[in-house]
Structure formats: structure tokens, C-alpha cells
Coordinates of C-alpha atoms and ligand atoms in Angstrom, one line a residue:
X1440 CA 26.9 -42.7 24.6
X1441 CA 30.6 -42.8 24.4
X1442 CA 32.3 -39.4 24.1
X1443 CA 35.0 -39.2 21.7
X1444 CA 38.7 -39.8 23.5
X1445 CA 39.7 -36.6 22.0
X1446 CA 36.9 -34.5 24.1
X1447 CA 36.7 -31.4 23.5
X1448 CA 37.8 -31.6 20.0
X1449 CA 37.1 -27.6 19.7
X1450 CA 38.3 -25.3 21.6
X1451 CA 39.4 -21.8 21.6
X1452 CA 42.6 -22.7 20.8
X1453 CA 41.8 -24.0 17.0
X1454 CA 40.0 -21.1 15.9
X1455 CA 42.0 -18.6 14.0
X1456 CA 40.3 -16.1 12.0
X1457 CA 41.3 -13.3 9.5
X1458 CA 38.7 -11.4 11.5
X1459 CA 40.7 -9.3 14.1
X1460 CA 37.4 -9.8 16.2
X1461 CA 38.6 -13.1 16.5
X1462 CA 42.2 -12.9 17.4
X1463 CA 41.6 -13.9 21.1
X1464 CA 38.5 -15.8 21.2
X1465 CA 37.1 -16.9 24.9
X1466 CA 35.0 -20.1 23.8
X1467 CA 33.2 -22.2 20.9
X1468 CA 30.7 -24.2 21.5
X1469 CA 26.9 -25.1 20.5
X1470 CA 27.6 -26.0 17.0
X1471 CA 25.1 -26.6 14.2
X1472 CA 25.8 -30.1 12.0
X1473 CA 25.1 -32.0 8.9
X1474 CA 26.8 -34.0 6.7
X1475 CA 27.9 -32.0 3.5
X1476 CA 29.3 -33.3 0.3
X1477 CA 30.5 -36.8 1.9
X1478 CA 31.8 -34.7 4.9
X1479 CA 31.0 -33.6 8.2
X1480 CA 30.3 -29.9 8.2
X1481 CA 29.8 -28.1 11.8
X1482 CA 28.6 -24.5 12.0
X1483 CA 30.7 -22.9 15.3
X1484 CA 29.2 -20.7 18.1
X1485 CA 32.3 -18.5 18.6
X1486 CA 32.3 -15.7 21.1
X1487 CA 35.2 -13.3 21.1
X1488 CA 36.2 -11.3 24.7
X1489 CA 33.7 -8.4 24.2
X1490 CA 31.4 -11.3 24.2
X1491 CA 30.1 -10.7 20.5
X1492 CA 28.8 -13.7 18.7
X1493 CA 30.2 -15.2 15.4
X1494 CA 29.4 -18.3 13.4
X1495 CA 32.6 -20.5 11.8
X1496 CA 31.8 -22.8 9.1
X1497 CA 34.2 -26.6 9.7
X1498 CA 34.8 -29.2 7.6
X1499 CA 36.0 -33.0 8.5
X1500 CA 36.9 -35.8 7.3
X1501 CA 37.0 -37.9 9.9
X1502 CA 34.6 -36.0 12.7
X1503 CA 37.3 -35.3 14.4
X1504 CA 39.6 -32.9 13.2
X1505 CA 38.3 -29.9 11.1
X1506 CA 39.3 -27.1 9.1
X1507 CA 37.8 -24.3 10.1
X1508 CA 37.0 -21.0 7.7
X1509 CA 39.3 -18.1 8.6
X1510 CA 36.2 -15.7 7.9
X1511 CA 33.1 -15.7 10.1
X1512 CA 29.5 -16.6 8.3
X1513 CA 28.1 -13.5 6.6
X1514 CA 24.2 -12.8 7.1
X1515 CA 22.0 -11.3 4.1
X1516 CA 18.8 -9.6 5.0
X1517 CA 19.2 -8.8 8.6
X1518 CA 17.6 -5.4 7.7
X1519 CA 14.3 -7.3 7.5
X1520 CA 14.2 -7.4 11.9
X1521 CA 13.0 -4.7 12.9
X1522 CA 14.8 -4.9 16.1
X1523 CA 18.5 -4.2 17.3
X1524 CA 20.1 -7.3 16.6
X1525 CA 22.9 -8.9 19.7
X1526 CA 23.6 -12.2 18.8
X1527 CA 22.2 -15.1 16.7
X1528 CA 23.4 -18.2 17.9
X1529 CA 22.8 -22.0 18.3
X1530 CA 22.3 -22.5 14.7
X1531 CA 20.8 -26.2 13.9
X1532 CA 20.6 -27.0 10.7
X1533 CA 18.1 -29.1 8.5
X1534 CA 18.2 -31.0 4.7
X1535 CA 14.8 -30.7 3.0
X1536 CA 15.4 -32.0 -0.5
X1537 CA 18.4 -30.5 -1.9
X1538 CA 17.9 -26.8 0.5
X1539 CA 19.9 -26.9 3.2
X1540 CA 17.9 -24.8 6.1
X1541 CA 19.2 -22.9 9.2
X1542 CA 17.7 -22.4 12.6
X1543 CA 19.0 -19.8 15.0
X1544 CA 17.7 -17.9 18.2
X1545 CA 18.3 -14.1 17.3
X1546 CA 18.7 -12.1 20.7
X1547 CA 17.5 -8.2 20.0
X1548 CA 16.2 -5.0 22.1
X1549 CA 12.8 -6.5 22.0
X1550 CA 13.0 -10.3 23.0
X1551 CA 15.1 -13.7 21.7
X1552 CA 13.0 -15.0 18.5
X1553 CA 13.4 -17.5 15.9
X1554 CA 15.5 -17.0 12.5
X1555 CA 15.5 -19.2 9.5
X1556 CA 18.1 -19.0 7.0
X1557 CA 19.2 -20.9 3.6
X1558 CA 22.5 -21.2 2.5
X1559 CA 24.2 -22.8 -0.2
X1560 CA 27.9 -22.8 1.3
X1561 CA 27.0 -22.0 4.8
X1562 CA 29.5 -19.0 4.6
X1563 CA 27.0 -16.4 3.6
X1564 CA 23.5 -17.2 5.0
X1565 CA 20.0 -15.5 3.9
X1566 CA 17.8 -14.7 6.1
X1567 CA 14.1 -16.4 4.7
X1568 CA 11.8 -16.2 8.1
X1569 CA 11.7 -14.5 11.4
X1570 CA 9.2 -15.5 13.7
X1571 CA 8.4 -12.3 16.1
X1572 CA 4.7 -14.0 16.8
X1573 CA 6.3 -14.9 20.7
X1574 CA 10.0 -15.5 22.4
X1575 CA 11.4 -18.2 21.8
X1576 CA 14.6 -20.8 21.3
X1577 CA 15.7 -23.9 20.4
X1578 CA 13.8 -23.7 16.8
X1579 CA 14.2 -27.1 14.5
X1580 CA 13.1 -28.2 11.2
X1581 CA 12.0 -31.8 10.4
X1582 CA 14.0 -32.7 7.6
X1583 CA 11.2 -33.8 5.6
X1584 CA 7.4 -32.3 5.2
X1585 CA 4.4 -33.9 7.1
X1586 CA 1.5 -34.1 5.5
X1587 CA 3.0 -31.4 2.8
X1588 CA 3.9 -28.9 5.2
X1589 CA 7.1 -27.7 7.0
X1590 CA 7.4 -28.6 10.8
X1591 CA 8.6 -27.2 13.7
X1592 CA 9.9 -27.8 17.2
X1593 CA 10.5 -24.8 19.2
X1594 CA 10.5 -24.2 22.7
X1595 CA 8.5 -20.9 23.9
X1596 CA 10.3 -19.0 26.7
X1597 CA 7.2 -18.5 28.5
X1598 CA 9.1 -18.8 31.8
X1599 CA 11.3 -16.6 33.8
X1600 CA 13.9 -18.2 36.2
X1601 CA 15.0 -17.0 39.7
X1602 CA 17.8 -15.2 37.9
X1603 CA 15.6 -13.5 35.6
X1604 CA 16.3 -15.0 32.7
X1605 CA 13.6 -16.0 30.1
X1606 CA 13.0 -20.0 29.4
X1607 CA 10.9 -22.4 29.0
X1608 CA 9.2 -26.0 29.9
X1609 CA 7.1 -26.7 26.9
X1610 CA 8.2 -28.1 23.4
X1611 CA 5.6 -27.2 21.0
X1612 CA 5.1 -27.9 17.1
X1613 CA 3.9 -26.0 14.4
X1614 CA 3.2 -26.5 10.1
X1615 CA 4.1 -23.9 7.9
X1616 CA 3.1 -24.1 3.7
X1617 CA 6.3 -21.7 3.4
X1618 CA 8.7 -21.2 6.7
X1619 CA 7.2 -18.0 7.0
X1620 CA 3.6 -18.6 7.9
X1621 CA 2.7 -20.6 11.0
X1622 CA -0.7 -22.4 12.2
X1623 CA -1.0 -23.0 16.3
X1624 CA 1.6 -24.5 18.6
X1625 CA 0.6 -28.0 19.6
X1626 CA 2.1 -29.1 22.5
X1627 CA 5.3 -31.8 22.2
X1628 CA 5.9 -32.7 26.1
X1629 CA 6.3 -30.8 28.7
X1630 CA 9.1 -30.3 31.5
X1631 CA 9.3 -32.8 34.6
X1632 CA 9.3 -31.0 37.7
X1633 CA 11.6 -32.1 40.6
X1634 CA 13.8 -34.4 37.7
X1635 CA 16.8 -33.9 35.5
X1636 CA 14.3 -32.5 32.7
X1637 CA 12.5 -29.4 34.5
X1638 CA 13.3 -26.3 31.5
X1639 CA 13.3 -28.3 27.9
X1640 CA 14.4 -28.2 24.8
X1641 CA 14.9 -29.3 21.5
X1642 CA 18.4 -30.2 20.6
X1643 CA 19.3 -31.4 17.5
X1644 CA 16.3 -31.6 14.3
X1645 CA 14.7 -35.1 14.6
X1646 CA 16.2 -38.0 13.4
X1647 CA 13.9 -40.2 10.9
X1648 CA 13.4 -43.8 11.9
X1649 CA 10.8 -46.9 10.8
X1650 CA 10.4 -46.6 14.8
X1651 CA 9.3 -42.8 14.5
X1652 CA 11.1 -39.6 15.0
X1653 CA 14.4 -40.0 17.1
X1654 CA 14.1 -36.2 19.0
X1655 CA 17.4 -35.5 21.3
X1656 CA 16.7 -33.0 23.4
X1657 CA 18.0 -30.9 26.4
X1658 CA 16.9 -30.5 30.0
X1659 CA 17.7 -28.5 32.6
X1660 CA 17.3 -29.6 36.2
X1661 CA 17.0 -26.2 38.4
X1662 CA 16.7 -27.3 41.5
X1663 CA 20.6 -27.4 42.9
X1664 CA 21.1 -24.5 44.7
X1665 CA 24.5 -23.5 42.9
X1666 CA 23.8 -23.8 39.4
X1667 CA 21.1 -25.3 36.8
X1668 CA 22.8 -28.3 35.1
X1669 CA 22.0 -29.2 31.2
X1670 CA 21.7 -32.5 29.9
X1671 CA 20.4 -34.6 27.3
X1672 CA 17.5 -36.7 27.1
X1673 CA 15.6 -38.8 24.1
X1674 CA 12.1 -38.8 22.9
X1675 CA 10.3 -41.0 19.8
X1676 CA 7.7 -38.8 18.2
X1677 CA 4.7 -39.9 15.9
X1678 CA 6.4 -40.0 12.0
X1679 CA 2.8 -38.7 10.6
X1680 CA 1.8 -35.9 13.9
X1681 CA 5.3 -35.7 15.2
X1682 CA 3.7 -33.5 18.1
X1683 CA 2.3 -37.3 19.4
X1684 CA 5.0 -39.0 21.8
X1685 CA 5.4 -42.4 21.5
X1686 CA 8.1 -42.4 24.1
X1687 CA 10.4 -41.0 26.0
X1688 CA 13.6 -41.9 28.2
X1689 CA 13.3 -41.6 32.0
X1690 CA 17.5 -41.2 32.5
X1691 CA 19.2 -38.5 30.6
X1692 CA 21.0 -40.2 28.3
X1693 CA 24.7 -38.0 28.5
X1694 CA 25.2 -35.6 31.5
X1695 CA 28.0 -33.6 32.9
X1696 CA 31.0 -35.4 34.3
X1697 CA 33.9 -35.2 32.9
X1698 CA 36.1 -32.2 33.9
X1699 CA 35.2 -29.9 30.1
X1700 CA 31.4 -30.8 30.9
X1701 CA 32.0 -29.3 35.1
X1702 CA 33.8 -26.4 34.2
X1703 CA 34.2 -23.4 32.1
X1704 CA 32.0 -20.3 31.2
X1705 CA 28.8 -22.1 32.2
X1706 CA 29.1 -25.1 34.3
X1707 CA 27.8 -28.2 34.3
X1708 CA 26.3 -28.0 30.5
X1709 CA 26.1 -30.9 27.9
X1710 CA 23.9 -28.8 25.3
X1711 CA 23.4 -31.1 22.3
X1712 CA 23.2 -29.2 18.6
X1713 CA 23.8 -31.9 16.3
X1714 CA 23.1 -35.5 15.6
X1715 CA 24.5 -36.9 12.4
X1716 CA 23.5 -40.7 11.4
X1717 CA 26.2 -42.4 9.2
X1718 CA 24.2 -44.7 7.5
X1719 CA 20.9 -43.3 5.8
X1720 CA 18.9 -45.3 2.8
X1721 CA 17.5 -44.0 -0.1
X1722 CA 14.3 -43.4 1.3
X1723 CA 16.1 -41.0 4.2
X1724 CA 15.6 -43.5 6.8
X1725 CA 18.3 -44.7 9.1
X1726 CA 19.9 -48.5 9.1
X1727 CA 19.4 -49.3 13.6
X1728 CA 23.4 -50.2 13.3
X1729 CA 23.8 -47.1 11.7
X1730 CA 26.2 -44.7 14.3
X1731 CA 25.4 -41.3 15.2
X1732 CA 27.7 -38.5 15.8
X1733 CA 26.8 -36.0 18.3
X1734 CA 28.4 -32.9 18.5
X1735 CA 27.8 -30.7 21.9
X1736 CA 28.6 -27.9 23.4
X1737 CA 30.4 -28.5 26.7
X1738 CA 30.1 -25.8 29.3
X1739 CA 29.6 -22.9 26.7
X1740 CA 33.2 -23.2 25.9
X1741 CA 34.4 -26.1 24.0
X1742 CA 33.1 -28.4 21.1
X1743 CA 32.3 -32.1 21.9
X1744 CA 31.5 -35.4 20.7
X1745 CA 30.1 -38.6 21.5
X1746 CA 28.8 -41.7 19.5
X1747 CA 25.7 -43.9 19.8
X1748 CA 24.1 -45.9 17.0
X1749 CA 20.3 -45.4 16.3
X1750 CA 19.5 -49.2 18.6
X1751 CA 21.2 -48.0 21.2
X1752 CA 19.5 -44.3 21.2
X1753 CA 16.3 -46.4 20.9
X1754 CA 16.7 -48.3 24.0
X1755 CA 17.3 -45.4 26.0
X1756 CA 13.7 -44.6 25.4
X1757 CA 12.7 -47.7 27.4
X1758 CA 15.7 -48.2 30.0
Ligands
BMA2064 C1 20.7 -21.8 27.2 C2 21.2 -21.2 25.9 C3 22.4 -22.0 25.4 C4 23.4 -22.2 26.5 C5 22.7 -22.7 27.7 C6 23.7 -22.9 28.9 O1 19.6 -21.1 27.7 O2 21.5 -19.9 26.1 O3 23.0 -21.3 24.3 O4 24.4 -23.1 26.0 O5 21.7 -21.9 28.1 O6 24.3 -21.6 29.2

């Protein structure tokens, strides 16, 4: 992984909004991505002071340097949760065809559940699925159906930490006929106790390969006294029962170390949201020389990047 020399190319800094909520933001960070229209189009976790949440729609050329939207993402359908609505956040987002899908935890009154939404333009979003069947986070779409259905990583938060705070250790995968209905969880993989991957999961949605899927994910090791520290980590999942591991890298493949990754709101957090292979053939697989842009979120306060090519992600698996 090589971050990009211009680390952390957001920052609160760039944004500036013609929503007055968003005159003096404190961080951006966790963005979802996808290349849009021959472009790289990120969707931006932006908090203001009264720590409120907003999402920023980005456009790039280059990967680098974006334009960003002066008018925060507008939701339709949010009267369909029942619940008091905080924040929805941590958007990932998915090509299935020609829809372009959104994943987002939606923090409420009653819990943090999983959202779907569709967009067109990714400036106004519709809400098509909330999930209030358990808690959960870190909800991702496979870009393509299995075995005709829709599929999901999520990551239950059937865990509470010391501080109270609801996670989780188990990745789990589910089918849907219509992103609104889904069968059982099957476990993914679970967390490794003692190591850097103890609370998981899923980053970015799964990366199609002859190999299998290419699943990026995050871990959290929680046992430092001082603070939990986030990194990132690799699995290869089954292309035909993607809940079936073929593999899975014992290092964490990017971790905090540079001084934007130590410091900030949360400390020592690499939290990965998007991975965006260059080179993609007709039948939506990737080329192994193809590179890989992956934006994360550094210390929930600034946007980052760092490159790979699909070989090199592979060999982590086995390093
Ligand atoms: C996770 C999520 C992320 C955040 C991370 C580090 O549980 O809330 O949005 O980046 O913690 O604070």
C-alpha cells in the first residue's frame, strides 16, 4: 500500500458549503467511492461543530483533487424509519447493472441499523430498504447477484465494549430477491482475539476477481490500554457462496503511522470506505496489474488515499 504524497487530500479546510451548517466544519472523513461517468466520485462524511452529520458529493479527475458540491446530499423517504433519525453515515456505495446503490449505518433513538439508498446523481438519495431486523454497521452490497439474488456483508453489533459502545466481531452474509427482504446471516469470519483484528468489519463492497472476491476490511485491536486502533486487513471470499473464505491476510495490510492516521478526533484510525480498481473488463472482472485507489478515513478527520494493484492486494492474503 503506498499512501498518496498528498495525504490527507480532504480536509476540513476544502469543504465549503452554501449550507451555513457547514461554514465551520470540524472533520471529513469515511467517504463512500466509485467511479462515475469516467471519473472518481467520493461521497463525504462531513460533521459540522454541533457534531451533525452531512454527506458531500466530489468529483475528480485525477483522484486527487476534487470538486466538492456546495450543497449537502438530500435524503427522500426518511419518513419511512420509524425512529428519530441522528446521523447516517459511512455511506459505501455499490454498481449493480446500471443502479448505482447506497449503504449507510443510520444512528436513531432505538439502535444503529442499516439503510439502503438509490441515487441517480448522488445529490438527492432515496431511501429503498431499512433493515430494523438487529443493530448493525458496516452494510455492503456485492456489485453483482449470486445465484440471482442480492448479497450482503454486514457486521452485527452484537458486542458492547468497555466504554459502552455497541460493536461487533462477526461479519455475516445475507441474499435478498429485492434489498428489502433478507434470508439468515451466515457467518463471513470472525474477529481474532489478542491480534490487530479483534472487532471487524467490512470496509469497502468486494472487489471481483478470477481469484474470488477481494473483501478489504477493518479491524480493531482493543487491547492497548489508551485507545482501540483501526486498521485494515484483506480477505478472498468464495465468487459463487461469498460467505466461504478462501483466505485471509495475517498482517493488516495499512495501519496507523503517519502523524494524520495518530492524531485528530479519533486516534489512531485507518478506516477504509472505498476501493476503486482502474482497470475492469467487460465481463466486470479486474486485470491483476490493474491499480486500486483506496480512499480512507484517517483519524475521523481527514480524507485519505493509498494505491495497491489487485497482485499486490492478493499477496497480502498469503504474506
Ligand atoms: C467506528 C465507526 C466509524 C469510525 C470508527 C472510529 O465504530 O463509528 O465511523 O470511523 O468507529 O471512530
Amino acid at each position: 500500500m503506498r499512501r498518496s504524497a498528498h495525504n490527507p487530500i480532504l480536509t476540513r479546510e476544502h469543504i465549503s458549503s452554501s449550507n451555513p451548517a457547514l461554514r465551520d466544519p470540524s472533520s471529513v472523513f469515511n467517504p463512500g467511492g466509485i467511479s462515475f461517468e469516467g471519473k472518481i466520485l467520493l461521497l463525504l462524511r462531513c460533521q459540522n461543530r454541533a457534531r451533525e452529520t452531512f454527506l458531500l458529493k466530489a468529483i475528480s479527475e485525477d483522484g486527487i483533487s476534487f470538486e466538492i458540491s456546495p450543497d449537502p446530499v438530500e435524503y427522500r423517504g426518511l419518513e419511512l424509519i420509524p425512529y428519530t433519525i441522528y446521523h447516517i453515515y459511512d455511506p459505501r456505495i455499490t454498481q449493480i447493472g446500471n443502479r448505482y446503490l447506497i449503504t449507510s449505518a443510520v444512528d436513531t433513538d432505538k439502535g444503529c441499523y442499516c439503510a439502503i439508498f438509490e441515487t441517480t446523481d448522488f445529490q438527492t438519495l432515496d431511501l429503498i430498504g431499512f433493515d430494523n431486523s438487529k443493530e448493525a454497521r458496516n452494510a455492503v452490497l456485492f456489485p453483482d447477484l449470486i445465484n440471482g439474488s442480492y448479497c450482503r456483508f454486514e457486521r452485527p453489533n452484537s458486542y458492547s465494549g468497555a466504554d459502552g459502545v455497541k460493536t461487533g466481531q462477526t461479519i455475516t452474509c445475507s441474499l435478498s430477491p429485492d434489498l428489502i427482504h433478507w434470508d439468515e446471516d451466515r457467518e463471513v469470519f470472525t474477529g481474532r482475539a489478542h491480534y490487530w483484528d479483534e472487532l471487524i468489519g467490512s470496509g469497502p463492497p468486494p472487489i471481483r476477481c478470477k481469484e474470488g472476491w477481494l473483501h478489504i476490511y477493518h479491524g480493531v485491536a482493543t487491547h492497548f490500554g489508551a485507545s482501540n486502533i483501526y486498521q485494515m486487513g484483506i480477505s478472498l471470499q468464495d465468487l459463487k457462496q461469498p460467505w466461504i473464505t478462501l483466505a485471509r491476510g495475517r498482517y493488516n495490510i495499512l495501519e496507523p503511522r503517519e502523524l494524520y492516521e495518530l492524531t485528530g478526533q479519533v486516534p489512531n484510525v485507518v478506516f477504509p470506505t472505498a476501493a476503486i480498481p482502474l482497470n475492469v473488463d467487460s465481463e466486470g472482472f479486474t486485470d491483476p496489474d490493474s491499480p486500486v485507489l483506496i480512499y480512507y478515513g484517517a483519524a475521523d478527520t481527514s480524507v485519505c488515499l493509498a494505491e495497491t494493484t489487485i497482485k499486490e492486494l492478493m499477496e497480502d492474503l498469503y504474506a
